[in-house]
């Protein structure tokens, strides 16, 4: 197994765009030739678009792009901009009278620090799609869908930290798998090998452990003082997958969140993962799932270790500097 740049996964283009204040944004993944895709929604507060089309029994077999966006439900408008760009390129499902781009997506809540009221919209989605075609590339940290992301919210915003966007890709033989994740979770982000918290619920730079705090306050009847969370992401591969397998692999990929985020999949998270296969290489689905989980794990960690502090939220990097 070796690490590769996610843009080296054949069949996909990557782009993103942030607001002027960098407090919100969107990330897009495009497939000119269409990709077989599935999705699995685990959180109790999701916000999604076109996910029903990905059910194994439904007609559409390929999607032409997907988006991850901030802006809460307002961010779903990003999909319209991506569709418009792809339509102009002549990319989409052949409906006879026209080609209809199939562009599912998911959103996260990042409205707290966005004091100017900027929200991802169709224009931002269009720009992100344009950037993907011009120069397929993704920055990590305070960019794209992770621009306004925050984590560790069990005791309110003053105890929270900066989240972000992360990606990671690996190759085994000819098979390539990559993950893109916008981390905006209710819980803490941990290092799976050691169980050490690397970002999350904190006070004056000292971690409090979200799960311990929640269990100590179980009789209070509420732990969602800071509503609006959700970790959203996508796994891409050059392997060949059918639609039922893509849905199952999306479900398997959630193990990467469970290993790195504690707690994950809560009532106040809308955790959603897509899986996309460009259909070029044959491989064992179980092995593919293992690679997907590894990629998601590292993408989550990269999201917080690349994040930068803002006026309101401390980053993992600054806490580590203080510890040393």
XYZ file of C-alpha atoms in Angstrom:
324
model
C 0.000 0.000 0.000
C 1.297 3.442 -0.860
C -0.076 6.951 -0.496
C -0.986 8.829 -3.665
C -2.509 12.195 -4.511
C -6.288 11.877 -4.717
C -6.308 13.546 -8.140
C -4.482 10.452 -9.443
C -7.651 8.341 -9.041
C -8.725 8.057 -12.675
C -12.168 9.148 -13.751
C -12.675 12.038 -11.329
C -12.147 15.787 -11.203
C -12.051 17.772 -7.959
C -12.832 21.417 -7.248
C -13.873 23.730 -4.442
C -14.808 27.288 -3.647
C -15.081 29.322 -0.441
C -16.899 32.510 0.509
C -14.941 35.765 0.775
C -14.685 35.447 4.553
C -13.743 31.744 4.348
C -16.546 30.833 6.758
C -18.372 28.553 4.327
C -17.841 26.837 0.990
C -18.392 23.779 -1.177
C -16.426 20.896 -2.679
C -17.351 19.048 -5.872
C -16.284 15.738 -7.407
C -17.121 15.318 -11.104
C -17.145 12.339 -13.461
C -17.346 13.200 -17.154
C -18.097 9.638 -18.215
C -20.366 8.893 -15.258
C -19.562 6.893 -12.127
C -21.472 4.101 -10.423
C -22.432 5.440 -7.018
C -24.026 4.596 -3.710
C -24.663 6.415 -0.447
C -25.190 5.627 3.213
C -26.724 8.113 5.663
C -26.050 7.314 9.325
C -26.601 10.537 11.253
C -29.931 11.575 12.744
C -30.027 15.057 11.181
C -29.078 14.733 7.489
C -29.454 17.212 4.667
C -29.145 15.648 1.217
C -30.140 15.956 -2.428
C -30.857 13.211 -5.017
C -29.872 10.362 -2.691
C -33.015 8.374 -3.584
C -31.685 8.056 -7.132
C -28.776 6.036 -5.727
C -30.936 3.268 -4.272
C -29.972 -0.049 -5.836
C -33.441 -0.695 -7.271
C -33.841 2.675 -8.991
C -33.272 3.462 -12.675
C -30.239 5.751 -12.752
C -27.006 3.739 -12.901
C -24.436 6.531 -13.016
C -23.950 9.977 -11.564
C -21.975 12.783 -13.151
C -20.872 14.595 -10.032
C -21.608 15.194 -6.400
C -21.198 18.062 -3.979
C -20.383 18.534 -0.316
C -21.403 21.918 1.024
C -21.680 24.142 4.030
C -24.599 26.497 4.528
C -27.020 24.031 6.098
C -30.095 23.433 3.896
C -29.314 26.616 1.955
C -26.190 24.870 0.636
C -28.255 22.362 -1.329
C -28.529 25.059 -3.993
C -24.910 24.283 -4.909
C -26.157 21.243 -6.821
C -28.079 23.456 -9.254
C -24.902 25.304 -10.191
C -22.980 22.082 -10.737
C -25.825 20.786 -12.908
C -25.836 23.933 -14.998
C -22.098 23.701 -15.631
C -22.291 20.023 -16.607
C -25.279 20.671 -18.861
C -23.251 23.308 -20.710
C -20.567 20.654 -21.182
C -23.093 18.213 -22.611
C -22.661 15.827 -19.685
C -25.616 13.972 -18.197
C -28.211 11.221 -18.402
C -29.619 10.994 -21.928
C -33.317 11.759 -21.477
C -33.962 12.061 -25.205
C -34.810 15.742 -25.375
C -31.724 16.733 -23.364
C -28.985 15.427 -21.107
C -29.747 15.683 -17.400
C -26.706 15.728 -15.084
C -27.263 13.571 -11.987
C -25.649 15.416 -9.081
C -26.436 14.227 -5.554
C -24.977 15.961 -2.531
C -24.989 16.584 1.199
C -24.668 19.620 3.455
C -23.350 20.503 6.884
C -24.243 23.292 9.310
C -21.659 26.100 9.498
C -23.808 29.203 10.055
C -22.486 30.132 13.517
C -19.401 32.115 12.503
C -20.819 33.317 9.218
C -21.784 36.788 10.420
C -22.090 38.222 6.895
C -24.805 35.769 5.952
C -22.820 34.281 3.065
C -24.066 30.876 1.962
C -23.008 28.443 -0.751
C -25.316 28.889 -3.723
C -25.662 27.908 -7.368
C -23.021 30.439 -8.435
C -20.520 28.941 -5.996
C -21.315 25.428 -7.224
C -20.816 26.540 -10.818
C -17.419 28.059 -9.965
C -16.284 24.963 -8.091
C -17.235 22.770 -11.056
C -15.400 25.106 -13.411
C -12.258 24.939 -11.260
C -12.457 21.134 -11.282
C -12.286 21.100 -15.086
C -9.594 23.772 -15.260
C -7.281 22.441 -12.553
C -8.423 19.394 -10.591
C -7.121 20.064 -7.080
C -8.196 20.143 -3.423
C -6.697 22.079 -0.526
C -7.114 20.746 3.004
C -8.218 22.529 6.155
C -10.264 25.729 5.948
C -11.321 25.179 2.348
C -14.321 24.012 0.363
C -17.035 22.331 2.394
C -14.767 22.446 5.443
C -14.212 26.206 5.418
C -16.673 26.864 8.261
C -16.582 23.442 9.906
C -16.202 23.110 13.684
C -15.963 20.151 16.069
C -16.408 19.215 19.734
C -19.720 20.944 20.450
C -21.127 19.201 23.521
C -20.779 22.245 25.782
C -21.284 25.085 23.319
C -19.180 27.126 20.882
C -16.694 28.446 23.467
C -15.555 24.834 24.044
C -15.386 23.899 20.341
C -12.519 23.757 17.855
C -11.932 24.259 14.152
C -12.786 21.420 11.780
C -12.085 21.341 8.075
C -11.779 19.421 4.832
C -9.381 16.495 4.497
C -8.501 13.978 1.836
C -6.309 10.924 1.511
C -5.727 8.297 -1.167
C -3.907 4.972 -1.391
C -2.950 2.466 -4.069
C -2.556 -1.321 -3.868
C -1.505 -2.878 -7.157
C -3.595 -1.129 -9.805
C -6.459 -0.299 -7.425
C -6.708 3.274 -6.181
C -9.041 4.518 -3.437
C -9.397 8.038 -2.091
C -11.615 9.800 0.425
C -12.708 13.430 0.783
C -14.290 14.337 4.124
C -15.626 17.590 5.581
C -15.392 17.177 9.367
C -17.986 19.184 11.296
C -18.763 16.673 14.023
C -20.451 16.920 17.415
C -17.770 14.711 18.968
C -13.980 14.546 19.217
C -11.494 13.458 16.553
C -9.080 10.799 17.759
C -5.989 8.994 16.554
C -7.246 5.403 16.024
C -3.927 3.692 16.810
C -3.603 5.278 20.258
C -7.081 6.555 21.128
C -5.522 9.977 21.749
C -7.802 12.979 21.168
C -6.258 15.302 18.579
C -9.141 17.807 18.358
C -12.526 18.286 19.970
C -14.250 19.479 23.113
C -11.726 21.572 25.049
C -11.305 24.261 27.668
C -8.268 26.535 27.598
C -6.502 24.096 25.295
C -7.148 21.012 27.433
C -9.340 18.230 26.039
C -12.442 17.289 28.059
C -13.468 14.066 26.228
C -16.967 14.423 24.753
C -18.083 10.908 25.662
C -17.112 11.336 29.326
C -18.913 14.687 29.490
C -22.050 13.223 27.894
C -22.189 10.293 30.299
C -21.668 12.533 33.314
C -24.607 14.697 32.206
C -26.948 11.881 31.124
C -29.744 12.898 33.497
C -29.857 16.490 32.220
C -31.839 15.424 29.164
C -29.875 17.316 26.525
C -26.409 17.271 25.043
C -27.068 19.267 21.894
C -26.434 22.769 23.228
C -24.640 23.543 19.990
C -26.938 22.259 17.259
C -25.760 21.891 13.711
C -23.054 19.332 13.116
C -22.512 16.595 10.474
C -19.515 14.955 8.827
C -19.985 14.398 5.101
C -17.700 12.776 2.581
C -17.132 10.683 -0.508
C -14.946 7.733 -1.403
C -13.723 7.401 -4.998
C -12.034 4.484 -6.717
C -10.887 3.395 -10.161
C -12.290 -0.054 -9.386
C -15.357 -1.453 -11.087
C -18.397 -1.682 -8.786
C -22.076 -2.290 -9.445
C -24.750 -0.160 -7.809
C -25.636 -2.535 -4.912
C -21.931 -2.891 -4.127
C -21.456 0.890 -4.182
C -24.203 1.255 -1.582
C -22.701 -1.451 0.621
C -19.228 0.026 0.272
C -20.593 3.433 1.306
C -21.937 1.736 4.438
C -18.608 0.017 5.116
C -16.783 3.334 4.719
C -18.596 4.731 7.767
C -16.303 2.572 9.888
C -13.659 5.187 9.128
C -15.798 7.779 10.914
C -16.515 5.462 13.842
C -12.795 4.850 14.338
C -11.837 8.521 14.308
C -14.855 10.411 15.691
C -16.264 9.793 19.184
C -19.195 9.823 19.410
C -20.216 9.535 15.761
C -23.617 9.194 14.049
C -25.485 11.010 16.849
C -28.999 12.470 16.732
C -27.474 15.888 16.011
C -25.117 14.750 13.241
C -26.201 14.098 9.659
C -23.241 11.873 8.777
C -23.361 10.883 5.103
C -20.839 9.087 2.887
C -21.027 8.564 -0.876
C -19.098 5.920 -2.791
C -18.157 6.355 -6.470
C -16.512 3.859 -8.812
C -15.181 4.864 -12.220
C -15.378 1.251 -13.407
C -11.899 0.552 -14.766
C -10.330 -2.142 -12.538
C -11.758 -5.401 -11.169
C -11.030 -6.282 -7.528
C -12.387 -7.963 -4.403
C -15.127 -5.875 -2.783
C -14.074 -6.753 0.779
C -10.525 -5.594 0.142
C -11.913 -2.470 -1.497
C -13.936 -1.778 1.653
C -10.831 -2.091 3.835
C -9.027 0.431 1.645
C -12.012 2.784 1.816
C -12.057 2.696 5.616
C -8.319 3.431 5.755
C -8.742 6.383 3.392
C -11.647 7.831 5.407
C -9.691 7.481 8.671
C -6.753 9.463 7.354
C -8.947 12.029 5.592
C -10.719 12.808 8.893
C -7.411 13.274 10.677
C -6.020 15.415 7.849
C -9.089 17.649 8.014
C -8.335 18.749 11.580
C -4.525 18.701 11.431
C -4.573 20.991 8.374
C -7.171 23.360 9.838
C -6.145 26.849 10.906
C -7.479 28.784 13.895
C -10.029 31.560 13.352
C -11.091 34.438 15.592
C -13.622 32.145 17.250
C -12.174 28.628 17.073
C -8.803 27.166 18.024
C -7.150 24.613 15.734
C -5.438 21.324 16.594
C -2.125 22.768 15.418
C -2.295 25.628 17.903
C -3.159 23.296 20.781
C -0.169 21.116 19.914
C 2.105 24.154 19.833
C 0.833 25.211 23.267
C 1.476 21.698 24.659
C 5.080 21.888 23.534
